Amino acid sequence: MLVVVLRTLIIYFIIIIAMRLMGKKQLGELQPSELVSTILISNLASIPIESPEIPLLSSVLPVLLIVCLEILVSALCTRSRRLASLVSGRPKVVVRDGVIDQTTLKELRFTVDDLLAALRAKDIFELDEVSLALVETNGSVSVYKSLDATEVTRGDLHLPANGPLKPSMPLVVDGALNDDAAEYCGVDRAWLEKTLR
């Protein structure tokens, strides 16, 4: 049993290191330790299903150990910025005042095309529109637009609001009152029946 625990610990930390070495672009929306935990748990959970001759405890113990490690690492990361940056990394500035930082892109193994695609996904088609762009620890790109590219709102122009805007929601779905939508819109069945008449 001790061998299983030690092997699980070794694999857990090896995969975290491997994911950190692969770069942020590969991580999607998960932090490295979360992705590692997900991969390991899914693999370990399949072992007793595929091999019934293996005792269930041999798979359950490593899964519980990984869950405990993930909780422990998360708790420690909230208390220590140094550990958090070791496990997840730190956000990196890739564009400042419309200029791409090529050195940081190389460190992150991002191409200019990767960066431009991430900016286009945020409806930014010109680098001049970007005051600051960061690659977050989960691999996503956050953008602060330059003042020239920022859209003007009614509040910016000190215009009164026409009332609170609410999204359109269907009050009747498949012939029945949608209670959640009715509550959100502040109406009841009596109002709806009166309005429909």
Coordinates of N, CA, C and O in Angstrom, one line a residue:
M1 N 0.8 -1.2 0.0 CA 0.0 0.0 0.0 C 0.9 1.3 0.0 O 0.5 2.2 -0.7
L2 N 2.0 1.2 0.7 CA 2.9 2.4 0.8 C 3.5 2.6 -0.6 O 3.7 3.8 -1.0
V3 N 3.7 1.6 -1.4 CA 4.2 1.7 -2.7 C 3.2 2.5 -3.6 O 3.6 3.4 -4.4
V4 N 2.0 2.2 -3.5 CA 0.9 2.8 -4.2 C 0.9 4.3 -3.9 O 0.8 5.2 -4.8
V5 N 0.9 4.6 -2.6 CA 0.9 6.0 -2.1 C 2.1 6.8 -2.7 O 2.0 7.9 -3.2
L6 N 3.3 6.2 -2.6 CA 4.5 6.8 -3.1 C 4.5 7.0 -4.6 O 4.9 8.1 -5.1
R7 N 4.1 6.0 -5.3 CA 4.0 6.1 -6.8 C 3.0 7.2 -7.2 O 3.2 8.0 -8.1
T8 N 1.9 7.3 -6.5 CA 0.9 8.3 -6.8 C 1.5 9.7 -6.5 O 1.3 10.6 -7.4
L9 N 2.2 9.9 -5.4 CA 2.8 11.2 -5.1 C 3.8 11.6 -6.2 O 3.8 12.7 -6.7
I10 N 4.6 10.6 -6.6 CA 5.7 10.9 -7.6 C 5.0 11.3 -8.9 O 5.4 12.3 -9.5
I11 N 4.0 10.5 -9.3 CA 3.4 10.8 -10.6 C 2.7 12.1 -10.6 O 2.7 12.9 -11.5
Y12 N 2.0 12.5 -9.5 CA 1.3 13.7 -9.3 C 2.3 14.9 -9.6 O 2.0 15.8 -10.4
F13 N 3.4 14.9 -8.9 CA 4.3 16.0 -9.0 C 5.0 16.0 -10.4 O 5.3 17.1 -10.9
I14 N 5.3 14.9 -10.9 CA 5.9 14.8 -12.2 C 5.0 15.4 -13.3 O 5.4 16.2 -14.2
I15 N 3.7 15.1 -13.2 CA 2.7 15.6 -14.2 C 2.6 17.1 -14.0 O 2.4 17.8 -15.0
I16 N 2.5 17.6 -12.8 CA 2.4 19.1 -12.6 C 3.6 19.8 -13.2 O 3.5 20.8 -14.0
I17 N 4.8 19.2 -13.0 CA 6.0 19.8 -13.6 C 5.9 19.8 -15.1 O 6.2 20.7 -15.8
A18 N 5.5 18.6 -15.6 CA 5.4 18.5 -17.1 C 4.4 19.5 -17.7 O 4.7 20.1 -18.7
M19 N 3.3 19.7 -17.0 CA 2.3 20.6 -17.5 C 2.8 22.1 -17.5 O 2.5 22.9 -18.4
R20 N 3.6 22.4 -16.4 CA 4.2 23.7 -16.4 C 5.2 23.9 -17.5 O 5.3 25.0 -18.1
L21 N 5.9 22.8 -17.8 CA 6.9 22.9 -18.9 C 6.2 23.0 -20.3 O 6.8 23.7 -21.2
M22 N 5.0 22.5 -20.4 CA 4.3 22.5 -21.7 C 3.9 23.9 -22.0 O 3.7 24.3 -23.2
G23 N 3.7 24.8 -21.0 CA 3.3 26.2 -21.3 C 1.8 26.4 -21.1 O 1.0 25.5 -21.1
K24 N 1.5 27.7 -20.8 CA 0.2 28.1 -20.5 C -0.8 27.9 -21.6 O -2.0 27.6 -21.4
K25 N -0.4 28.0 -22.9 CA -1.2 27.8 -24.0 C -1.9 26.5 -24.0 O -3.1 26.3 -24.5
Q26 N -1.3 25.4 -23.4 CA -1.9 24.1 -23.5 C -2.9 23.9 -22.4 O -3.6 22.9 -22.4
L27 N -3.0 24.8 -21.4 CA -3.8 24.5 -20.2 C -5.3 24.8 -20.3 O -6.1 24.3 -19.5
G28 N -5.7 25.5 -21.3 CA -7.1 25.8 -21.4 C -7.5 26.7 -20.3 O -6.9 27.7 -20.0
E29 N -8.6 26.3 -19.6 CA -9.1 27.1 -18.5 C -8.7 26.6 -17.1 O -9.1 27.2 -16.1
L30 N -8.0 25.5 -17.0 CA -7.7 24.9 -15.8 C -6.3 25.3 -15.3 O -5.4 25.6 -16.1
Q31 N -6.1 25.4 -14.0 CA -4.8 25.6 -13.5 C -4.0 24.3 -13.6 O -4.6 23.3 -13.7
P32 N -2.7 24.3 -13.6 CA -1.9 23.1 -13.8 C -2.3 22.0 -12.8 O -2.5 20.9 -13.2
S33 N -2.4 22.3 -11.5 CA -2.7 21.3 -10.6 C -4.0 20.7 -10.7 O -4.3 19.5 -10.6
E34 N -5.0 21.5 -11.2 CA -6.4 21.1 -11.4 C -6.4 20.1 -12.6 O -7.1 19.1 -12.6
L35 N -5.7 20.5 -13.6 CA -5.6 19.6 -14.8 C -5.0 18.3 -14.5 O -5.5 17.2 -14.9
V36 N -3.9 18.3 -13.8 CA -3.2 17.1 -13.4 C -4.1 16.2 -12.6 O -4.3 15.0 -12.8
S37 N -4.8 16.8 -11.6 CA -5.7 16.0 -10.8 C -6.8 15.4 -11.6 O -7.2 14.2 -11.4
T38 N -7.4 16.2 -12.6 CA -8.4 15.7 -13.4 C -8.0 14.5 -14.3 O -8.7 13.4 -14.3
I39 N -6.8 14.6 -14.8 CA -6.2 13.5 -15.7 C -6.0 12.3 -14.9 O -6.4 11.2 -15.2
L40 N -5.3 12.5 -13.7 CA -5.0 11.3 -12.9 C -6.2 10.6 -12.3 O -6.3 9.4 -12.4
I41 N -7.2 11.4 -11.9 CA -8.4 10.8 -11.3 C -9.1 10.1 -12.4 O -9.6 8.9 -12.1
S42 N -9.2 10.6 -13.6 CA -10.0 9.9 -14.6 C -9.3 8.6 -15.0 O -9.9 7.6 -15.2
N43 N -8.0 8.6 -15.0 CA -7.2 7.4 -15.3 C -7.3 6.4 -14.2 O -7.6 5.2 -14.5
L44 N -7.2 6.8 -13.0 CA -7.3 5.9 -11.9 C -8.7 5.3 -11.7 O -8.8 4.2 -11.3
A45 N -9.7 6.1 -12.0 CA -11.0 5.7 -11.8 C -11.4 4.6 -12.8 O -12.2 3.7 -12.6
S46 N -10.7 4.6 -14.0 CA -11.0 3.6 -15.0 C -10.3 2.2 -14.7 O -10.8 1.2 -15.2
I47 N -9.3 2.2 -13.9 CA -8.6 0.9 -13.6 C -9.5 -0.1 -13.0 O -9.5 -1.2 -13.6
P48 N -10.3 0.1 -12.0 CA -11.1 -1.0 -11.4 C -12.2 -1.4 -12.4 O -12.7 -2.5 -12.3
I49 N -12.6 -0.5 -13.3 CA -13.7 -0.9 -14.2 C -13.1 -1.8 -15.3 O -13.7 -2.8 -15.7
E50 N -11.9 -1.5 -15.8 CA -11.3 -2.3 -16.8 C -10.7 -3.6 -16.3 O -10.6 -4.6 -17.0
S51 N -10.2 -3.6 -15.0 CA -9.5 -4.7 -14.5 C -10.2 -5.1 -13.1 O -9.7 -4.7 -12.1
P52 N -11.2 -5.9 -13.2 CA -11.9 -6.2 -11.9 C -11.1 -7.1 -11.0 O -11.4 -7.1 -9.8
E53 N -10.0 -7.7 -11.5 CA -9.2 -8.5 -10.6 C -8.4 -7.6 -9.6 O -7.9 -8.1 -8.6
I54 N -8.2 -6.3 -9.9 CA -7.5 -5.4 -9.0 C -8.4 -5.0 -7.9 O -9.6 -4.5 -8.2
P55 N -8.0 -5.0 -6.7 CA -8.9 -4.6 -5.6 C -9.3 -3.1 -5.7 O -8.5 -2.3 -6.1
L56 N -10.5 -2.8 -5.4 CA -11.1 -1.5 -5.5 C -10.3 -0.5 -4.7 O -10.0 0.7 -5.1
L57 N -9.8 -0.9 -3.5 CA -9.1 0.0 -2.6 C -7.8 0.5 -3.3 O -7.3 1.6 -3.0
S58 N -7.2 -0.3 -4.2 CA -6.0 0.1 -4.8 C -6.2 1.3 -5.7 O -5.2 2.0 -6.0
S59 N -7.4 1.5 -6.2 CA -7.7 2.7 -7.1 C -8.3 3.8 -6.2 O -8.1 5.0 -6.5
V60 N -9.1 3.4 -5.2 CA -9.7 4.5 -4.4 C -8.7 5.3 -3.6 O -8.8 6.5 -3.5
L61 N -7.8 4.6 -3.0 CA -6.8 5.3 -2.2 C -6.0 6.3 -3.0 O -5.9 7.5 -2.5
P62 N -5.5 6.0 -4.2 CA -4.8 7.0 -4.9 C -5.7 8.2 -5.3 O -5.2 9.4 -5.3
V63 N -6.9 7.9 -5.7 CA -7.9 9.0 -6.0 C -8.1 9.9 -4.9 O -8.0 11.1 -5.0
L64 N -8.3 9.3 -3.7 CA -8.5 10.1 -2.5 C -7.3 10.9 -2.1 O -7.3 12.1 -1.7
L65 N -6.1 10.3 -2.3 CA -4.8 11.0 -2.1 C -4.7 12.2 -3.0 O -4.3 13.3 -2.6
I66 N -5.0 12.0 -4.3 CA -4.9 13.1 -5.3 C -5.9 14.3 -4.9 O -5.5 15.4 -4.9
V67 N -7.1 13.9 -4.5 CA -8.1 14.9 -4.1 C -7.6 15.7 -2.9 O -7.6 16.9 -2.8
C68 N -7.0 15.0 -1.9 CA -6.4 15.6 -0.7 C -5.3 16.5 -1.1 O -5.1 17.6 -0.6
L69 N -4.4 16.0 -2.0 CA -3.3 16.8 -2.4 C -3.8 18.1 -3.1 O -3.2 19.2 -2.9
E70 N -4.8 18.0 -4.0 CA -5.3 19.2 -4.7 C -5.9 20.2 -3.7 O -5.6 21.4 -3.8
I71 N -6.6 19.7 -2.7 CA -7.2 20.6 -1.7 C -6.0 21.2 -0.9 O -6.0 22.4 -0.6
L72 N -5.0 20.4 -0.5 CA -3.9 21.0 0.3 C -3.1 22.0 -0.5 O -2.8 23.1 0.0
V73 N -2.8 21.7 -1.8 CA -2.1 22.6 -2.7 C -2.9 23.9 -2.8 O -2.3 25.0 -2.7
S74 N -4.2 23.8 -3.0 CA -5.0 25.0 -3.2 C -5.0 25.8 -1.9 O -4.9 27.0 -2.0
A75 N -5.1 25.2 -0.8 CA -5.1 25.9 0.5 C -3.8 26.6 0.7 O -3.7 27.7 1.2
L76 N -2.7 25.9 0.4 CA -1.3 26.4 0.6 C -1.1 27.6 -0.3 O -0.5 28.6 0.0
C77 N -1.6 27.5 -1.6 CA -1.4 28.5 -2.6 C -2.2 29.8 -2.2 O -1.7 30.9 -2.5
T78 N -3.3 29.7 -1.5 CA -4.0 30.9 -1.0 C -3.2 31.6 0.1 O -3.4 32.8 0.3
R79 N -2.4 30.8 0.8 CA -1.6 31.4 1.9 C -0.2 31.9 1.5 O 0.4 32.8 2.1
S80 N 0.3 31.4 0.4 CA 1.6 31.7 -0.1 C 1.7 32.1 -1.5 O 1.4 31.2 -2.4
R81 N 2.0 33.3 -1.8 CA 2.0 33.8 -3.2 C 3.2 33.1 -3.9 O 3.1 32.8 -5.1
R82 N 4.3 32.8 -3.2 CA 5.4 32.2 -3.8 C 5.1 30.8 -4.3 O 5.4 30.4 -5.4
L83 N 4.4 30.0 -3.4 CA 3.9 28.7 -3.8 C 2.9 28.7 -5.0 O 3.0 28.0 -5.9
A84 N 2.0 29.7 -4.9 CA 1.0 29.9 -6.0 C 1.7 30.1 -7.3 O 1.3 29.6 -8.3
S85 N 2.7 31.0 -7.3 CA 3.4 31.3 -8.6 C 4.2 30.1 -9.0 O 4.4 29.9 -10.2
L86 N 4.7 29.3 -8.1 CA 5.5 28.1 -8.4 C 4.5 27.0 -9.1 O 4.9 26.4 -10.1
V87 N 3.3 26.9 -8.5 CA 2.4 25.9 -9.0 C 1.7 26.3 -10.3 O 1.6 25.6 -11.3
S88 N 1.2 27.6 -10.3 CA 0.4 28.1 -11.4 C 1.1 29.1 -12.3 O 0.6 29.4 -13.4
G89 N 2.2 29.6 -11.9 CA 2.8 30.7 -12.6 C 2.2 32.0 -12.3 O 1.4 32.2 -11.4
R90 N 2.6 33.1 -13.1 CA 2.1 34.4 -12.9 C 1.6 35.0 -14.2 O 2.1 34.6 -15.2
P91 N 0.7 35.9 -14.1 CA 0.3 36.5 -15.4 C 1.5 37.2 -16.0 O 2.3 37.8 -15.4
K92 N 1.5 37.2 -17.4 CA 2.6 37.8 -18.1 C 2.1 38.9 -19.1 O 1.1 38.6 -19.8
V93 N 2.7 40.0 -19.1 CA 2.3 41.1 -20.0 C 2.8 40.8 -21.4 O 4.0 40.6 -21.6
V94 N 1.9 40.7 -22.4 CA 2.4 40.4 -23.8 C 2.2 41.6 -24.7 O 2.9 41.6 -25.8
V95 N 1.4 42.5 -24.4 CA 1.2 43.7 -25.2 C 1.1 44.9 -24.2 O 0.4 44.9 -23.2
R96 N 1.9 45.9 -24.5 CA 1.8 47.2 -23.7 C 1.8 48.4 -24.7 O 2.7 48.5 -25.5
D97 N 0.7 49.1 -24.6 CA 0.5 50.3 -25.4 C 0.7 50.0 -26.9 O 1.3 50.6 -27.7
G98 N 0.0 48.9 -27.3 CA 0.0 48.5 -28.7 C 1.2 47.8 -29.2 O 1.3 47.5 -30.4
V99 N 2.2 47.5 -28.3 CA 3.5 46.9 -28.8 C 3.6 45.5 -28.2 O 3.5 45.4 -27.0
I100 N 3.9 44.5 -29.0 CA 4.0 43.2 -28.6 C 5.3 42.9 -27.9 O 6.4 43.4 -28.5
D101 N 5.4 42.3 -26.8 CA 6.6 41.9 -26.1 C 7.0 40.6 -26.6 O 6.6 39.5 -26.2
Q102 N 8.0 40.6 -27.6 CA 8.4 39.3 -28.3 C 9.1 38.4 -27.3 O 8.9 37.2 -27.4
T103 N 9.8 38.9 -26.4 CA 10.6 38.1 -25.4 C 9.6 37.3 -24.6 O 9.8 36.1 -24.4
T104 N 8.6 37.9 -24.1 CA 7.6 37.2 -23.3 C 6.8 36.2 -24.1 O 6.5 35.1 -23.6
L105 N 6.5 36.5 -25.3 CA 5.8 35.6 -26.2 C 6.7 34.3 -26.4 O 6.2 33.2 -26.4
K106 N 8.0 34.5 -26.6 CA 8.9 33.3 -26.7 C 8.9 32.5 -25.4 O 8.9 31.3 -25.5
E107 N 8.9 33.2 -24.3 CA 8.9 32.4 -23.0 C 7.7 31.6 -22.9 O 7.7 30.5 -22.4
L108 N 6.5 32.1 -23.3 CA 5.3 31.4 -23.2 C 5.0 30.5 -24.3 O 4.0 29.7 -24.3
R109 N 5.9 30.5 -25.3 CA 5.7 29.7 -26.5 C 4.4 30.0 -27.2 O 3.7 29.1 -27.7
F110 N 4.1 31.3 -27.3 CA 3.0 31.8 -28.0 C 3.5 32.4 -29.3 O 4.6 33.0 -29.3
T111 N 2.8 32.2 -30.4 CA 3.2 32.9 -31.6 C 2.4 34.1 -31.7 O 1.4 34.3 -31.0
V112 N 2.8 35.0 -32.6 CA 2.1 36.3 -32.8 C 0.7 35.9 -33.3 O -0.3 36.5 -32.9
D113 N 0.6 34.9 -34.1 CA -0.7 34.4 -34.6 C -1.6 34.0 -33.4 O -2.8 34.3 -33.4
D114 N -1.1 33.3 -32.5 CA -1.9 32.9 -31.3 C -2.4 34.1 -30.6 O -3.6 34.1 -30.2
L115 N -1.5 35.1 -30.4 CA -1.9 36.3 -29.7 C -3.0 37.0 -30.4 O -4.0 37.5 -29.8
L116 N -2.8 37.2 -31.7 CA -3.8 38.0 -32.5 C -5.1 37.2 -32.6 O -6.2 37.9 -32.5
A117 N -5.1 35.9 -32.6 CA -6.3 35.1 -32.5 C -7.1 35.4 -31.2 O -8.3 35.5 -31.2
A118 N -6.3 35.4 -30.1 CA -6.9 35.6 -28.8 C -7.5 37.0 -28.7 O -8.6 37.2 -28.1
L119 N -6.8 38.0 -29.3 CA -7.3 39.4 -29.3 C -8.6 39.5 -30.2 O -9.5 40.1 -29.8
R120 N -8.6 38.8 -31.3 CA -9.8 38.8 -32.2 C -11.0 38.2 -31.5 O -12.1 38.7 -31.7
A121 N -10.7 37.2 -30.7 CA -11.8 36.6 -29.9 C -12.4 37.6 -28.9 O -13.6 37.4 -28.5
K122 N -11.7 38.6 -28.6 CA -12.2 39.7 -27.7 C -12.6 40.9 -28.5 O -12.7 42.0 -28.0
D123 N -12.9 40.7 -29.9 CA -13.3 41.8 -30.8 C -12.3 42.9 -30.9 O -12.6 44.1 -31.0
I124 N -11.0 42.6 -30.8 CA -9.9 43.6 -31.0 C -9.1 43.2 -32.2 O -8.5 42.1 -32.3
F125 N -9.2 44.0 -33.2 CA -8.5 43.7 -34.5 C -7.3 44.6 -34.8 O -6.6 44.3 -35.8
E126 N -7.1 45.6 -34.0 CA -5.9 46.4 -34.2 C -5.1 46.5 -32.8 O -5.7 46.7 -31.8
L127 N -3.8 46.4 -32.9 CA -3.0 46.4 -31.7 C -3.1 47.8 -31.0 O -2.9 47.9 -29.8
D128 N -3.4 48.9 -31.8 CA -3.5 50.2 -31.2 C -4.6 50.3 -30.2 O -4.6 51.2 -29.4
E129 N -5.6 49.4 -30.3 CA -6.7 49.4 -29.4 C -6.3 48.8 -28.0 O -7.1 48.9 -27.0
V130 N -5.1 48.2 -27.9 CA -4.7 47.5 -26.7 C -3.8 48.4 -25.8 O -2.7 48.8 -26.3
S131 N -4.2 48.7 -24.6 CA -3.3 49.4 -23.7 C -2.4 48.4 -23.0 O -1.3 48.6 -22.8
L132 N -3.1 47.2 -22.6 CA -2.4 46.2 -21.8 C -3.0 44.9 -22.1 O -4.3 44.8 -22.0
A133 N -2.3 43.8 -22.4 CA -2.8 42.5 -22.6 C -1.9 41.5 -21.8 O -0.7 41.6 -21.9
L134 N -2.6 40.7 -21.0 CA -1.8 39.7 -20.2 C -2.3 38.3 -20.5 O -3.5 38.1 -20.8
V135 N -1.3 37.4 -20.5 CA -1.7 35.9 -20.5 C -1.8 35.5 -19.1 O -0.8 35.6 -18.3
E136 N -3.0 35.1 -18.7 CA -3.3 34.7 -17.3 C -2.7 33.4 -17.0 O -2.3 32.6 -17.9
T137 N -2.7 33.0 -15.7 CA -2.2 31.7 -15.3 C -2.9 30.5 -15.9 O -2.3 29.4 -16.0
N138 N -4.1 30.7 -16.3 CA -4.9 29.6 -16.9 C -4.8 29.6 -18.4 O -5.4 28.8 -19.1
G139 N -3.9 30.5 -19.0 CA -3.7 30.5 -20.5 C -4.6 31.4 -21.2 O -4.4 31.7 -22.4
S140 N -5.6 32.0 -20.5 CA -6.5 33.0 -21.2 C -5.8 34.3 -21.3 O -4.9 34.6 -20.6
V141 N -6.3 35.1 -22.3 CA -5.7 36.5 -22.5 C -6.7 37.5 -22.0 O -7.9 37.5 -22.4
S142 N -6.2 38.4 -21.1 CA -7.1 39.5 -20.6 C -6.6 40.8 -21.2 O -5.4 41.0 -21.4
V143 N -7.5 41.7 -21.6 CA -7.1 42.9 -22.3 C -7.7 44.1 -21.7 O -8.9 44.1 -21.3
Y144 N -6.9 45.1 -21.5 CA -7.4 46.4 -21.1 C -7.3 47.3 -22.3 O -6.2 47.6 -22.8
K145 N -8.4 47.8 -22.8 CA -8.4 48.6 -24.0 C -7.8 50.0 -23.7 O -8.0 50.6 -22.6
S146 N -7.2 50.6 -24.8 CA -6.8 52.0 -24.7 C -8.0 52.9 -24.6 O -9.1 52.5 -25.0
L147 N -7.9 54.1 -24.0 CA -9.0 55.0 -23.9 C -9.6 55.4 -25.2 O -10.8 55.5 -25.3
D148 N -8.8 55.5 -26.3 CA -9.3 55.8 -27.6 C -10.2 54.7 -28.1 O -11.1 55.0 -28.9
A149 N -10.0 53.4 -27.7 CA -10.8 52.3 -28.2 C -12.0 52.0 -27.3 O -12.8 51.1 -27.7
T150 N -12.1 52.6 -26.2 CA -13.2 52.3 -25.3 C -14.5 52.9 -25.7 O -14.5 54.0 -26.2
E151 N -15.5 52.1 -25.6 CA -16.9 52.6 -26.1 C -17.4 53.5 -25.0 O -17.3 53.4 -23.8
V152 N -18.1 54.6 -25.5 CA -18.8 55.5 -24.7 C -20.1 55.0 -24.2 O -20.9 54.4 -24.9
T153 N -20.4 55.2 -22.9 CA -21.6 54.7 -22.3 C -22.5 55.9 -22.0 O -22.0 57.1 -21.9
R154 N -23.8 55.6 -21.7 CA -24.7 56.7 -21.2 C -24.1 57.4 -20.0 O -24.3 58.6 -19.8
G155 N -23.5 56.6 -19.1 CA -23.0 57.2 -17.9 C -21.8 58.1 -18.2 O -21.7 59.1 -17.5
D156 N -21.0 57.8 -19.2 CA -19.9 58.7 -19.5 C -20.4 60.0 -20.0 O -19.8 61.1 -19.8
L157 N -21.6 60.0 -20.7 CA -22.1 61.3 -21.2 C -23.1 61.9 -20.2 O -23.7 62.9 -20.5
H158 N -23.2 61.3 -19.0 CA -24.1 61.8 -17.9 C -25.6 61.9 -18.4 O -26.3 62.9 -18.1
L159 N -26.0 60.9 -19.2 CA -27.4 60.9 -19.7 C -28.2 60.0 -18.8 O -27.7 59.0 -18.3
P160 N -29.4 60.4 -18.5 CA -30.2 59.5 -17.6 C -30.5 58.2 -18.3 O -30.7 58.1 -19.5
A161 N -30.6 57.2 -17.4 CA -30.9 55.9 -17.9 C -32.4 55.8 -18.2 O -33.2 56.4 -17.6
N162 N -32.8 55.0 -19.2 CA -34.2 54.8 -19.5 C -34.9 53.8 -18.6 O -36.0 53.4 -18.9
G163 N -34.3 53.4 -17.6 CA -34.8 52.4 -16.7 C -33.8 51.2 -16.8 O -33.1 51.1 -17.7
P164 N -33.9 50.3 -15.8 CA -33.0 49.1 -15.9 C -33.4 48.2 -17.1 O -34.5 47.9 -17.3
L165 N -32.3 47.9 -17.8 CA -32.5 47.0 -18.9 C -32.5 45.5 -18.5 O -31.6 45.2 -17.7
K166 N -33.5 44.8 -18.9 CA -33.5 43.3 -18.6 C -33.5 42.6 -19.9 O -34.1 43.0 -20.9
P167 N -32.9 41.4 -19.9 CA -32.9 40.6 -21.1 C -34.2 40.1 -21.4 O -35.1 39.9 -20.5
S168 N -34.5 39.9 -22.7 CA -35.8 39.2 -23.0 C -35.8 37.8 -22.6 O -34.9 37.1 -22.8
M169 N -36.9 37.5 -21.9 CA -37.0 36.1 -21.4 C -38.4 35.6 -21.7 O -39.4 36.3 -21.6
P170 N -38.5 34.3 -22.2 CA -39.9 33.8 -22.5 C -40.7 33.5 -21.3 O -40.3 32.8 -20.4
L171 N -41.9 34.2 -21.2 CA -42.8 34.0 -20.1 C -43.5 32.7 -20.2 O -43.9 32.0 -19.2
V172 N -43.8 32.3 -21.5 CA -44.6 31.0 -21.7 C -43.7 30.1 -22.6 O -43.2 30.5 -23.6
V173 N -43.5 28.9 -22.1 CA -42.7 27.9 -22.8 C -43.5 26.7 -22.9 O -43.9 26.1 -21.9
D174 N -43.7 26.2 -24.1 CA -44.5 25.0 -24.4 C -45.9 25.1 -23.8 O -46.3 24.1 -23.2
G175 N -46.5 26.3 -23.8 CA -47.8 26.4 -23.3 C -47.9 26.6 -21.7 O -49.0 26.6 -21.2
A176 N -46.8 26.6 -21.0 CA -46.8 26.7 -19.6 C -46.0 27.9 -19.2 O -45.1 28.3 -19.8
L177 N -46.5 28.5 -18.0 CA -45.8 29.7 -17.5 C -44.4 29.3 -17.0 O -44.2 28.4 -16.3
N178 N -43.4 30.1 -17.5 CA -42.0 29.9 -17.0 C -41.9 30.7 -15.7 O -41.7 31.9 -15.7
D179 N -42.0 30.0 -14.6 CA -42.0 30.6 -13.3 C -40.7 31.4 -13.0 O -40.8 32.5 -12.4
D180 N -39.6 30.9 -13.4 CA -38.3 31.6 -13.1 C -38.3 33.0 -13.9 O -37.9 34.0 -13.4
A181 N -38.7 32.9 -15.2 CA -38.7 34.2 -16.0 C -39.8 35.2 -15.5 O -39.5 36.4 -15.4
A182 N -40.9 34.6 -15.0 CA -42.0 35.5 -14.5 C -41.5 36.2 -13.2 O -41.7 37.4 -13.1
E183 N -40.9 35.5 -12.4 CA -40.3 36.0 -11.1 C -39.3 37.1 -11.4 O -39.3 38.2 -10.8
Y184 N -38.4 36.8 -12.4 CA -37.3 37.7 -12.7 C -37.9 39.0 -13.3 O -37.4 40.1 -13.0
C185 N -38.9 38.9 -14.1 CA -39.6 40.1 -14.7 C -40.5 40.8 -13.8 O -41.1 41.8 -14.1
G186 N -40.8 40.2 -12.7 CA -41.7 40.8 -11.7 C -43.2 40.7 -12.1 O -44.0 41.6 -11.8
V187 N -43.6 39.7 -12.8 CA -45.0 39.5 -13.2 C -45.5 38.2 -12.6 O -44.7 37.3 -12.2
D188 N -46.8 38.0 -12.6 CA -47.4 36.8 -12.1 C -48.4 36.3 -13.1 O -48.6 36.9 -14.2
R189 N -49.0 35.2 -12.8 CA -50.0 34.5 -13.8 C -51.1 35.4 -14.1 O -51.6 35.5 -15.2
A190 N -51.7 36.1 -13.1 CA -52.8 37.0 -13.3 C -52.5 38.1 -14.3 O -53.3 38.4 -15.2
W191 N -51.3 38.7 -14.1 CA -50.9 39.8 -15.1 C -50.8 39.2 -16.5 O -51.2 39.8 -17.5
L192 N -50.2 38.0 -16.6 CA -50.0 37.4 -17.9 C -51.3 37.1 -18.6 O -51.5 37.4 -19.8
E193 N -52.2 36.5 -17.8 CA -53.6 36.2 -18.4 C -54.3 37.4 -18.8 O -54.9 37.5 -19.9
K194 N -54.2 38.5 -18.0 CA -54.9 39.8 -18.4 C -54.2 40.3 -19.6 O -55.0 40.8 -20.5
T195 N -52.9 40.3 -19.7 CA -52.2 40.9 -20.9 C -52.5 40.1 -22.2 O -52.8 40.6 -23.2
L196 N -52.6 38.7 -22.0 CA -52.9 37.9 -23.2 C -54.4 38.1 -23.7 O -54.6 38.0 -24.9
R197 N -55.3 38.4 -22.7 CA -56.7 38.6 -23.1 C -56.8 39.9 -23.9 O -57.5 40.1 -24.9

